[in-house]
Coordinates of N, CA, C and O and ligand atoms in Angstrom, one line a residue:
M27 N -15.6 20.6 0.0 CA -14.6 20.3 1.3 C -13.4 20.7 1.5 O -12.5 20.6 0.2
A28 N -12.4 21.4 2.6 CA -11.4 21.9 2.2 C -10.6 21.4 2.5 O -10.4 20.1 2.9
Q29 N -9.6 21.2 2.3 CA -8.3 20.0 1.5 C -7.1 21.2 1.9 O -6.9 21.9 1.2
T30 N -6.4 20.5 2.6 CA -5.1 20.8 3.1 C -3.5 20.0 2.3 O -4.1 19.1 2.9
T31 N -2.8 20.3 2.3 CA -1.8 19.4 1.6 C -0.9 19.7 2.7 O 0.1 20.1 3.4
L32 N -0.4 17.9 2.7 CA -0.2 16.9 3.8 C 1.3 17.3 3.2 O 2.6 17.4 3.8
F33 N 1.4 16.4 1.9 CA 2.9 16.0 1.6 C 3.1 16.5 0.2 O 1.8 16.1 -1.0
S34 N 3.9 17.5 -0.4 CA 3.9 17.8 -2.1 C 4.1 16.9 -3.2 O 5.1 15.9 -2.5
K35 N 3.9 17.1 -4.3 CA 5.0 16.5 -5.4 C 5.8 15.6 -5.2 O 6.5 14.8 -4.7
S36 N 6.5 16.6 -4.7 CA 8.4 16.8 -4.6 C 8.8 16.1 -3.5 O 9.5 15.3 -3.8
E37 N 7.9 16.5 -2.2 CA 8.3 15.6 -1.0 C 8.2 13.9 -1.4 O 8.7 13.2 -0.7
I38 N 7.1 13.3 -2.6 CA 6.7 12.4 -3.0 C 7.6 11.3 -2.8 O 8.2 10.7 -2.7
D39 N 7.9 12.3 -4.2 CA 8.8 11.8 -4.9 C 10.7 11.3 -4.2 O 10.8 10.8 -4.4
R40 N 10.7 12.5 -3.7 CA 11.7 12.4 -2.6 C 11.8 11.3 -1.8 O 12.5 10.2 -2.0
R41 N 10.8 10.6 -1.2 CA 10.8 9.6 -0.8 C 10.8 8.5 -1.0 O 11.3 7.2 -0.6
V42 N 10.0 8.3 -2.1 CA 9.6 7.2 -2.8 C 11.0 6.8 -3.4 O 11.1 5.1 -3.3
A43 N 11.9 7.8 -4.0 CA 12.2 7.4 -4.2 C 13.8 6.4 -3.1 O 14.5 5.9 -3.7
E44 N 13.6 7.4 -1.8 CA 14.5 6.8 -0.6 C 14.1 5.5 -0.5 O 15.0 4.2 -0.3
M45 N 13.0 5.2 -1.0 CA 12.5 4.0 -0.4 C 12.6 3.1 -1.3 O 13.6 1.7 -1.0
G46 N 12.5 3.1 -2.3 CA 13.3 1.9 -3.7 C 14.7 1.9 -3.6 O 15.0 0.3 -3.2
A47 N 14.8 2.8 -3.5 CA 17.1 2.5 -2.8 C 16.9 1.2 -1.6 O 17.7 0.4 -1.1
E48 N 16.4 2.0 -0.3 CA 16.2 1.3 0.3 C 16.3 -0.2 0.3 O 16.8 -1.8 0.7
I49 N 15.2 -0.8 -0.4 CA 14.8 -2.3 -0.3 C 15.5 -2.5 -2.3 O 15.9 -3.5 -1.9
T50 N 15.6 -1.8 -3.1 CA 17.4 -2.4 -3.8 C 18.2 -2.6 -2.7 O 18.6 -3.9 -2.7
R51 N 18.6 -2.2 -1.8 CA 20.2 -2.6 -0.8 C 19.1 -3.9 -0.4 O 20.5 -4.9 -0.1
D52 N 18.3 -3.8 0.6 CA 17.5 -5.4 1.0 C 17.9 -6.8 0.7 O 17.6 -7.1 1.0
L53 N 16.8 -6.1 -0.3 CA 16.4 -7.3 -1.4 C 16.4 -8.1 -2.8 O 16.6 -8.9 -3.0
A54 N 18.0 -6.9 -3.0 CA 18.8 -7.4 -4.6 C 19.4 -9.0 -4.3 O 20.2 -9.2 -3.7
G55 N 19.0 -9.3 -5.4 CA 19.3 -11.1 -5.6 C 18.5 -11.4 -5.0 O 17.8 -13.1 -5.6
S56 N 17.0 -11.4 -5.1 CA 15.7 -11.7 -4.6 C 14.9 -11.8 -6.1 O 15.1 -11.3 -5.8
E57 N 13.8 -13.4 -5.5 CA 13.6 -13.4 -7.4 C 11.9 -12.2 -6.4 O 10.9 -13.4 -6.4
L58 N 12.0 -11.2 -6.9 CA 10.7 -10.6 -6.1 C 9.7 -10.6 -7.5 O 9.6 -10.0 -7.8
I59 N 8.3 -10.4 -6.4 CA 7.5 -9.9 -7.1 C 6.5 -8.6 -6.1 O 6.2 -8.5 -5.1
A60 N 6.7 -7.9 -7.3 CA 6.1 -6.5 -6.7 C 4.3 -6.3 -6.5 O 4.1 -7.1 -7.6
L61 N 3.9 -6.6 -5.3 CA 2.2 -7.4 -5.4 C 1.4 -6.2 -4.8 O 1.4 -5.3 -3.5
C62 N 1.1 -5.3 -5.9 CA 0.5 -3.5 -5.9 C -1.3 -4.4 -5.4 O -2.6 -4.4 -6.0
V63 N -1.2 -3.9 -4.2 CA -2.7 -3.5 -3.8 C -3.9 -2.4 -4.3 O -3.6 -1.8 -4.1
L64 N -4.9 -3.0 -5.3 CA -5.8 -2.3 -6.4 C -6.5 -1.9 -5.1 O -7.1 -2.2 -4.4
K65 N -7.3 -0.2 -5.2 CA -7.1 0.7 -6.8 C -5.5 1.7 -6.0 O -5.4 2.2 -7.2
G66 N -6.0 1.9 -4.3 CA -5.3 3.1 -4.4 C -3.7 2.8 -4.7 O -3.2 4.3 -4.4
A67 N -3.2 1.6 -4.3 CA -1.4 1.9 -4.4 C -0.7 1.5 -5.6 O 0.7 1.5 -6.2
M68 N -1.8 2.1 -7.0 CA -1.1 2.0 -8.9 C -0.2 3.0 -8.7 O 0.9 3.3 -9.3
F69 N -0.6 4.3 -8.2 CA 0.4 5.3 -8.7 C 2.1 5.0 -7.3 O 3.0 4.9 -8.3
F70 N 2.1 4.9 -6.0 CA 2.8 4.4 -5.5 C 3.4 2.9 -5.8 O 5.1 3.3 -6.0
C71 N 2.9 2.2 -6.1 CA 3.6 1.0 -6.5 C 4.5 0.6 -7.9 O 5.5 0.9 -8.6
S72 N 3.9 1.6 -9.5 CA 4.5 2.5 -9.8 C 6.0 2.9 -9.5 O 6.5 3.0 -10.5
D73 N 5.5 3.8 -8.9 CA 6.8 4.8 -8.6 C 7.8 4.0 -7.9 O 9.4 4.6 -8.6
L74 N 7.6 3.5 -6.8 CA 8.9 2.7 -6.4 C 9.3 1.6 -6.9 O 10.3 1.8 -7.1
M75 N 8.9 1.6 -8.0 CA 8.7 -0.6 -9.0 C 10.5 0.8 -9.7 O 11.4 -0.2 -10.3
R76 N 9.8 1.8 -9.8 CA 10.4 2.3 -10.8 C 12.3 3.1 -9.8 O 13.3 2.9 -11.2
H77 N 12.2 2.5 -9.1 CA 13.6 3.6 -8.4 C 13.7 1.7 -7.8 O 15.4 1.9 -6.7
I78 N 13.7 0.7 -7.7 CA 14.2 -0.9 -7.0 C 15.1 -1.3 -8.4 O 14.7 -1.4 -9.5
A79 N 16.8 -1.1 -8.4 CA 16.7 -1.0 -9.2 C 17.4 -2.9 -9.8 O 19.1 -2.8 -10.2
F80 N 17.0 -3.6 -9.6 CA 16.8 -4.9 -9.8 C 15.2 -5.3 -10.9 O 14.7 -5.1 -10.2
D81 N 15.5 -6.9 -11.3 CA 14.1 -7.5 -12.3 C 13.3 -7.7 -11.4 O 14.1 -8.6 -9.8
V82 N 12.6 -7.1 -11.1 CA 10.9 -7.8 -10.4 C 9.7 -7.8 -11.3 O 9.7 -6.6 -12.0
A83 N 8.9 -8.9 -10.6 CA 7.9 -8.9 -11.0 C 6.5 -8.2 -11.3 O 6.7 -7.5 -9.2
L84 N 5.4 -8.2 -11.5 CA 4.7 -7.6 -11.0 C 3.2 -7.9 -10.8 O 2.7 -8.5 -12.0
D85 N 2.1 -8.4 -9.8 CA 1.1 -8.7 -10.1 C 0.3 -7.8 -8.8 O 0.8 -6.7 -8.4
F86 N -1.3 -8.3 -9.0 CA -2.0 -7.2 -8.1 C -2.9 -7.7 -7.7 O -2.8 -9.0 -7.7
I87 N -3.3 -7.2 -6.5 CA -4.2 -8.2 -5.8 C -5.4 -7.0 -5.0 O -5.3 -5.7 -5.2
Q88 N -6.8 -7.1 -5.4 CA -7.7 -6.5 -4.7 C -8.9 -7.2 -3.3 O -9.3 -8.1 -3.9
V89 N -8.0 -6.2 -3.1 CA -9.2 -6.6 -1.3 C -10.7 -5.3 -0.9 O -9.9 -4.4 -2.4
S90 N -11.9 -5.8 0.0 CA -12.3 -4.7 0.6 C -12.6 -5.1 1.4 O -13.1 -6.1 2.1
S91 N -12.6 -3.8 2.3 CA -12.9 -3.9 3.8 C -14.9 -2.8 4.1 O -13.7 -2.3 3.6
Y92 N -15.1 -4.1 3.3 CA -17.0 -3.0 4.0 C -16.9 -2.2 4.8 O -16.6 -2.9 5.9
G93 N -17.4 -0.7 4.3 CA -17.8 -0.1 5.8 C -18.6 1.1 4.9 O -18.6 1.0 3.9
D94 N -18.6 2.0 6.0 CA -18.9 3.9 4.8 C -17.8 4.3 4.0 O -16.2 3.3 4.8
Q95 N -17.5 5.5 4.4 CA -16.8 5.8 3.2 C -15.6 6.0 3.9 O -14.7 5.8 2.9
K96 N -15.5 6.3 5.0 CA -14.7 6.7 6.4 C -13.6 5.4 7.4 O -12.9 5.8 7.3
T97 N -14.3 4.2 7.0 CA -13.6 3.2 8.4 C -14.7 2.4 7.5 O -14.9 1.5 6.6
S98 N -13.5 1.3 7.8 CA -13.7 -0.2 7.4 C -14.5 -0.8 8.5 O -14.8 -0.5 10.2
S99 N -15.0 -2.4 8.4 CA -16.0 -3.1 9.0 C -15.6 -4.0 9.8 O -15.6 -4.3 10.1
G100 N -13.8 -5.1 8.7 CA -13.2 -5.5 9.8 C -13.4 -6.3 9.0 O -13.1 -7.6 8.6
V101 N -14.0 -6.8 7.7 CA -14.8 -7.4 6.9 C -13.7 -7.6 5.4 O -14.8 -6.9 5.1
V102 N -12.8 -8.6 5.3 CA -11.6 -8.1 4.7 C -12.4 -9.2 3.1 O -12.5 -11.0 4.0
T103 N -12.7 -9.0 2.4 CA -13.5 -9.9 1.4 C -12.0 -9.6 -0.6 O -11.6 -8.7 -0.5
L104 N -11.5 -11.0 -0.8 CA -11.3 -11.1 -1.9 C -11.3 -10.8 -3.1 O -12.6 -11.8 -3.6
L105 N -11.1 -9.9 -3.9 CA -12.0 -9.1 -4.5 C -11.5 -9.8 -5.8 O -11.8 -10.2 -7.1
K106 N -10.1 -9.9 -6.2 CA -8.9 -10.1 -6.9 C -8.4 -11.3 -6.5 O -7.0 -10.2 -6.3
E107 N -8.1 -12.1 -6.9 CA -6.6 -12.8 -7.1 C -5.6 -12.9 -7.5 O -5.6 -12.1 -8.9
P108 N -4.3 -13.1 -7.2 CA -2.6 -12.8 -8.2 C -3.1 -13.6 -8.9 O -3.7 -14.5 -8.6
Q109 N -2.3 -13.8 -9.8 CA -2.7 -14.5 -10.8 C -0.8 -15.1 -11.3 O -0.5 -16.2 -11.7
L110 N 0.2 -14.6 -10.4 CA 1.7 -15.3 -10.8 C 1.5 -16.6 -9.8 O 0.9 -16.0 -8.2
D111 N 2.6 -17.9 -9.5 CA 2.5 -18.7 -8.5 C 3.8 -18.0 -7.6 O 5.3 -17.2 -8.4
M112 N 2.9 -17.9 -6.5 CA 4.5 -16.9 -5.1 C 4.9 -17.9 -4.7 O 5.4 -17.8 -3.5
R113 N 4.9 -19.5 -5.1 CA 5.2 -21.0 -3.7 C 6.9 -20.1 -4.3 O 7.6 -20.7 -5.5
G114 N 7.7 -20.4 -3.0 CA 8.9 -20.2 -3.2 C 9.3 -18.9 -3.1 O 10.8 -18.9 -3.4
K115 N 8.6 -17.8 -3.7 CA 9.5 -16.4 -4.1 C 9.4 -15.1 -3.1 O 8.7 -16.2 -1.9
S116 N 10.1 -14.5 -3.1 CA 9.3 -13.4 -1.9 C 8.5 -12.5 -2.7 O 9.1 -11.9 -4.3
V117 N 7.6 -11.7 -1.7 CA 6.9 -11.2 -2.5 C 6.8 -9.9 -1.5 O 7.2 -9.9 -0.3
L118 N 7.0 -8.3 -2.2 CA 6.6 -7.8 -1.7 C 5.2 -6.8 -1.8 O 4.9 -6.5 -3.2
I119 N 4.6 -7.3 -0.6 CA 2.8 -6.6 -0.9 C 3.4 -4.8 -0.6 O 3.5 -4.6 -0.3
V120 N 2.8 -4.0 -1.4 CA 2.3 -2.2 -2.3 C 1.1 -2.0 -1.8 O 0.7 -2.0 -2.7
E121 N 1.1 -1.3 -0.5 CA -0.1 -1.0 -0.1 C -0.4 0.4 -0.1 O 0.9 1.1 0.2
D122 N -1.4 1.4 -0.3 CA -1.3 2.4 -0.5 C -1.2 3.4 1.5 O -1.0 4.6 1.6
I123 N -1.7 3.1 2.1 CA -2.2 3.5 3.5 C -2.4 1.7 4.1 O -3.2 1.4 4.0
I124 N -2.0 2.1 5.7 CA -2.5 0.8 6.5 C -3.1 2.0 7.5 O -2.2 2.7 8.2
D125 N -4.5 1.8 8.0 CA -5.7 1.8 9.0 C -5.3 0.7 10.1 O -4.2 1.3 10.8
S126 N -6.7 0.6 9.7 CA -6.9 -0.3 11.0 C -5.8 -1.7 11.1 O -5.8 -2.3 12.3
G127 N -5.1 -2.3 9.7 CA -4.7 -2.9 9.9 C -5.1 -4.2 9.6 O -4.3 -5.5 9.1
L128 N -6.6 -3.9 9.2 CA -7.3 -5.4 8.9 C -7.0 -6.0 7.8 O -6.6 -7.2 7.4
S129 N -6.8 -5.1 6.5 CA -6.8 -5.3 5.1 C -5.0 -6.5 5.2 O -5.5 -7.1 4.5
M130 N -4.1 -5.1 5.4 CA -2.6 -5.8 5.4 C -2.6 -7.7 6.1 O -2.4 -8.1 5.8
N131 N -3.2 -7.5 7.1 CA -2.8 -8.4 7.6 C -3.3 -10.0 7.2 O -2.8 -10.4 7.2
E132 N -4.3 -9.7 6.6 CA -5.1 -10.1 5.6 C -4.6 -10.9 4.3 O -4.5 -12.2 4.0
V133 N -4.1 -9.9 3.9 CA -3.4 -10.1 2.4 C -1.9 -10.7 2.6 O -2.0 -12.3 2.3
F134 N -0.9 -10.2 3.9 CA -0.3 -10.9 4.3 C -0.3 -12.9 4.5 O 0.0 -13.7 4.1
R135 N -1.4 -12.4 5.6 CA -1.9 -14.7 5.4 C -2.4 -14.8 4.0 O -1.9 -16.2 4.0
Y136 N -3.0 -14.6 3.7 CA -3.1 -14.4 2.4 C -2.1 -15.1 1.7 O -2.1 -16.3 1.0
I137 N -1.9 -14.5 1.5 CA 0.0 -15.0 0.5 C 1.0 -15.5 1.3 O 1.5 -16.4 0.5
K138 N 1.0 -15.7 2.2 CA 2.1 -16.3 2.9 C 1.3 -17.9 3.3 O 2.1 -18.6 2.7
L139 N 0.2 -17.9 3.4 CA 0.1 -19.2 3.4 C -1.2 -19.9 2.3 O -0.6 -20.9 2.7
D140 N -1.8 -19.5 2.2 CA -2.8 -19.7 1.0 C -2.0 -20.2 -0.4 O -1.8 -20.7 -0.9
R141 N -0.8 -18.4 -0.3 CA -0.1 -18.8 -1.9 C 1.3 -18.8 -1.7 O 1.7 -19.2 -2.3
G142 N 1.5 -19.4 0.1 CA 3.2 -19.9 -0.2 C 4.0 -19.6 -0.7 O 5.2 -20.0 -0.7
A143 N 4.2 -18.2 -0.5 CA 5.5 -17.6 -0.7 C 6.4 -17.6 0.6 O 6.4 -17.7 1.4
R144 N 7.5 -17.7 -0.2 CA 8.9 -18.0 0.7 C 8.8 -16.6 2.0 O 9.1 -17.4 3.4
E145 N 8.9 -16.0 1.7 CA 9.0 -14.5 1.7 C 8.2 -13.1 1.9 O 8.3 -12.8 0.3
V146 N 7.7 -13.1 2.8 CA 6.6 -11.3 2.7 C 7.1 -10.6 3.4 O 6.9 -10.7 4.0
R147 N 7.5 -9.4 2.5 CA 8.0 -8.1 2.7 C 6.5 -6.9 2.9 O 6.0 -7.4 1.7
T148 N 7.0 -6.2 3.3 CA 5.4 -5.0 3.1 C 5.9 -3.5 3.0 O 6.5 -3.4 3.7
A149 N 5.6 -3.0 1.9 CA 5.8 -1.5 1.8 C 4.2 -0.9 2.3 O 3.6 -1.3 1.2
T150 N 4.1 0.4 2.5 CA 3.0 1.4 2.3 C 3.7 2.7 2.2 O 4.8 3.1 3.2
F151 N 3.0 2.9 1.9 CA 3.1 4.5 1.3 C 3.0 5.9 2.8 O 3.6 6.1 3.0
L152 N 1.8 5.1 3.4 CA 1.4 6.0 4.4 C 0.9 5.4 5.7 O 0.6 4.1 5.0
D153 N 1.4 5.9 6.8 CA 1.1 4.7 7.8 C 0.4 5.3 8.7 O 0.8 6.1 9.3
K154 N -0.7 5.1 9.3 CA -1.4 5.5 10.6 C -2.1 4.6 12.0 O -2.0 3.9 11.5
P155 N -0.4 4.8 12.1 CA 0.2 3.9 13.4 C -0.3 3.8 14.6 O -1.7 2.4 15.0
T156 N -1.8 4.6 15.1 CA -2.1 5.0 16.2 C -3.5 4.8 16.2 O -4.4 4.2 16.7
A157 N -3.9 3.8 14.7 CA -5.5 3.3 14.4 C -5.7 1.6 13.9 O -6.7 1.9 13.9
R158 N -4.2 1.1 14.9 CA -4.9 -0.1 14.3 C -5.9 -0.7 14.8 O -6.5 -0.5 16.7
K159 N -6.7 -2.0 14.9 CA -7.7 -2.8 15.5 C -7.0 -4.3 15.0 O -7.1 -4.6 16.3
V160 N -6.2 -4.1 14.5 CA -5.2 -5.6 15.1 C -3.8 -4.7 15.0 O -3.5 -4.4 13.1
P161 N -2.2 -5.8 15.4 CA -0.9 -5.3 15.7 C -0.5 -5.4 13.4 O -1.0 -6.2 13.6
F162 N 0.2 -4.3 13.4 CA 0.3 -4.8 12.2 C 1.9 -4.1 11.8 O 1.1 -2.5 12.1
K163 N 2.7 -4.5 11.4 CA 4.0 -3.8 11.5 C 4.8 -3.2 9.8 O 4.9 -5.0 10.2
A164 N 4.4 -2.7 9.3 CA 5.3 -2.6 8.0 C 6.6 -2.5 7.9 O 7.7 -2.1 8.5
D165 N 7.5 -3.1 6.7 CA 9.2 -3.5 6.5 C 9.1 -1.9 6.3 O 10.3 -1.0 6.5
Y166 N 8.7 -0.8 5.3 CA 9.0 -0.4 5.1 C 7.8 1.0 4.7 O 6.5 0.1 4.6
V167 N 8.3 1.9 5.5 CA 6.6 3.3 5.4 C 7.4 4.6 5.2 O 8.4 4.9 5.0
G168 N 6.9 5.1 3.6 CA 6.9 6.2 3.6 C 6.7 7.3 4.9 O 7.7 7.7 5.0
F169 N 5.4 7.5 4.7 CA 5.6 8.9 6.3 C 4.2 8.3 6.6 O 3.6 7.1 6.6
S170 N 4.4 8.4 8.5 CA 3.5 8.0 9.1 C 3.0 9.5 9.8 O 3.1 10.5 9.6
I171 N 1.7 9.2 9.5 CA 0.5 10.5 10.0 C -0.6 10.1 10.9 O -1.0 9.0 11.6
D172 N -0.8 11.8 11.6 CA -2.2 11.4 12.6 C -3.2 10.0 11.7 O -3.2 10.6 10.2
P173 N -4.1 10.2 12.6 CA -5.4 9.6 12.0 C -6.2 10.1 11.0 O -7.0 10.4 11.9
K174 N -6.2 11.4 10.3 CA -7.0 11.9 9.2 C -7.2 11.4 8.4 O -6.2 10.6 7.4
F175 N -7.9 11.3 7.6 CA -8.9 11.6 6.2 C -8.2 11.6 5.0 O -8.5 12.9 4.8
V176 N -7.3 11.0 4.2 CA -6.4 11.9 3.2 C -6.7 11.0 2.2 O -7.3 10.2 1.8
I177 N -6.2 12.0 0.9 CA -6.8 12.0 -0.5 C -6.0 11.8 -1.2 O -4.5 12.7 -0.9
G178 N -5.4 11.5 -2.8 CA -4.5 11.8 -3.5 C -3.6 10.6 -3.9 O -3.1 10.2 -3.1
Y179 N -2.9 10.7 -4.8 CA -1.5 10.1 -4.4 C -2.4 8.9 -5.3 O -1.3 7.8 -3.9
G180 N -3.7 8.6 -5.0 CA -3.9 7.2 -5.7 C -5.2 6.8 -4.5 O -6.0 6.0 -4.7
L181 N -5.1 7.8 -3.3 CA -6.4 7.8 -2.5 C -7.4 8.1 -2.1 O -7.1 9.5 -3.1
D182 N -8.6 7.4 -2.6 CA -10.0 8.2 -2.8 C -10.4 8.4 -1.7 O -10.6 8.2 -0.3
Y183 N -11.7 9.3 -2.1 CA -12.7 9.6 -0.9 C -14.5 9.1 -1.4 O -14.1 9.8 -3.2
A184 N -14.2 8.1 -2.0 CA -15.4 7.4 -3.0 C -15.5 7.5 -4.4 O -16.2 7.7 -5.2
E185 N -13.8 7.3 -4.4 CA -13.7 7.0 -5.7 C -13.5 7.7 -6.7 O -13.3 8.2 -7.9
K186 N -13.4 9.3 -5.2 CA -12.9 10.9 -6.3 C -11.6 11.3 -5.4 O -11.1 10.1 -5.4
Y187 N -11.4 11.9 -6.9 CA -9.5 12.7 -5.5 C -8.0 11.8 -5.8 O -7.0 12.2 -6.1
R188 N -8.6 10.2 -6.6 CA -7.0 9.4 -7.3 C -5.9 10.1 -7.9 O -4.6 10.1 -7.9
N189 N -6.6 11.5 -8.2 CA -5.8 11.6 -9.6 C -4.7 12.5 -8.9 O -4.3 14.0 -9.9
V190 N -5.1 13.9 -8.3 CA -4.9 14.8 -6.9 C -3.3 14.5 -7.2 O -3.0 13.1 -6.3
P191 N -2.2 14.8 -7.6 CA -0.8 14.3 -7.3 C -0.1 14.4 -5.8 O 0.8 13.8 -6.1
D192 N -0.3 15.4 -5.2 CA -0.2 15.5 -3.6 C -0.8 14.6 -3.1 O -1.6 14.6 -3.2
I193 N -1.0 14.6 -1.3 CA -1.4 13.5 -0.2 C -2.3 15.2 0.2 O -1.2 16.0 0.4
Q194 N -3.3 15.1 0.2 CA -4.5 16.3 1.0 C -5.3 15.8 2.9 O -5.5 14.4 1.9
V195 N -4.8 16.7 3.2 CA -6.1 16.1 4.1 C -7.4 16.9 4.3 O -8.0 18.3 4.1
L196 N -8.2 15.4 3.6 CA -9.5 15.7 3.7 C -10.7 17.0 4.9 O -10.4 15.6 6.1
G197 N -10.7 17.2 4.5 CA -11.2 18.4 5.4 C -13.2 18.0 5.5 O -13.9 17.3 5.2
D198 N -13.8 19.1 6.5 CA -15.1 18.3 6.9 C -16.3 19.3 5.9 O -15.8 20.0 5.8
Ligands
IMP15 P1 -7.7 -0.8 6.6 O1 -8.0 -2.0 6.5 O2 -8.1 -0.7 8.1 O3 -5.8 -1.2 7.5 O4 -7.3 0.1 5.4 C1 -7.1 0.0 4.4 C2 -7.4 0.3 3.3 O5 -9.4 1.6 3.3 C3 -6.3 1.6 2.8 O6 -6.1 -0.2 1.6 C4 -7.2 2.2 2.1 O7 -7.8 1.4 0.7 C5 -8.3 2.5 2.6 N1 -8.7 3.6 3.8 C6 -7.8 4.3 4.8 N2 -7.6 4.9 5.5 C7 -7.6 6.1 4.2 C8 -7.5 7.4 4.3 O8 -6.9 8.2 4.9 N3 -7.9 8.0 2.5 C9 -7.9 7.0 2.0 N4 -8.1 5.5 2.2 C10 -7.7 5.4 3.4
MG16 MG1 -6.6 -0.1 -0.3

């Protein structure tokens, strides 16, 4: 499959540093939990956290929206629930990419309503705003892209390519 580079590792590093600085400015002083959405956001979350200049706790959530390899079905299932008590806390949901918006919509609802977080913010490394099936606007967006299928920097295609250091468009 042909692959073309969309964002190089140095462009990614620069943008993630900017996002961390922005989050530091906005959220310093809050008791913050970074909630990494497994598995794709693992790389982004670990880089982003190191650019947040105040103490931040870390937890993980995993959801699955079943479908074929490149599309989601619309049914979001909780596979792994976070361990930390979120009641009254600020939570920053950290996602790799927002596509239809279904996953983020459900994770947001779960953290706010079922887990009782006081304040929920969202950071996504990539955003495909024209692919939404439900409206969702993240507070922090690394890059907005066209609705093409991308891999690398944690993002996979059938569990492959997560360890590719830059972001590439997966060809046909
Ligand atoms: P959504 O629920 O449709 O917004 O889907 C979000 C999830 O689908 C992301 O967390 C990714 O796991 C996956 N996804 C969506 N687009 C891509 C892509 O271009 N490459 C890799 N994974 C993607
Ligand atoms: Mg994901």
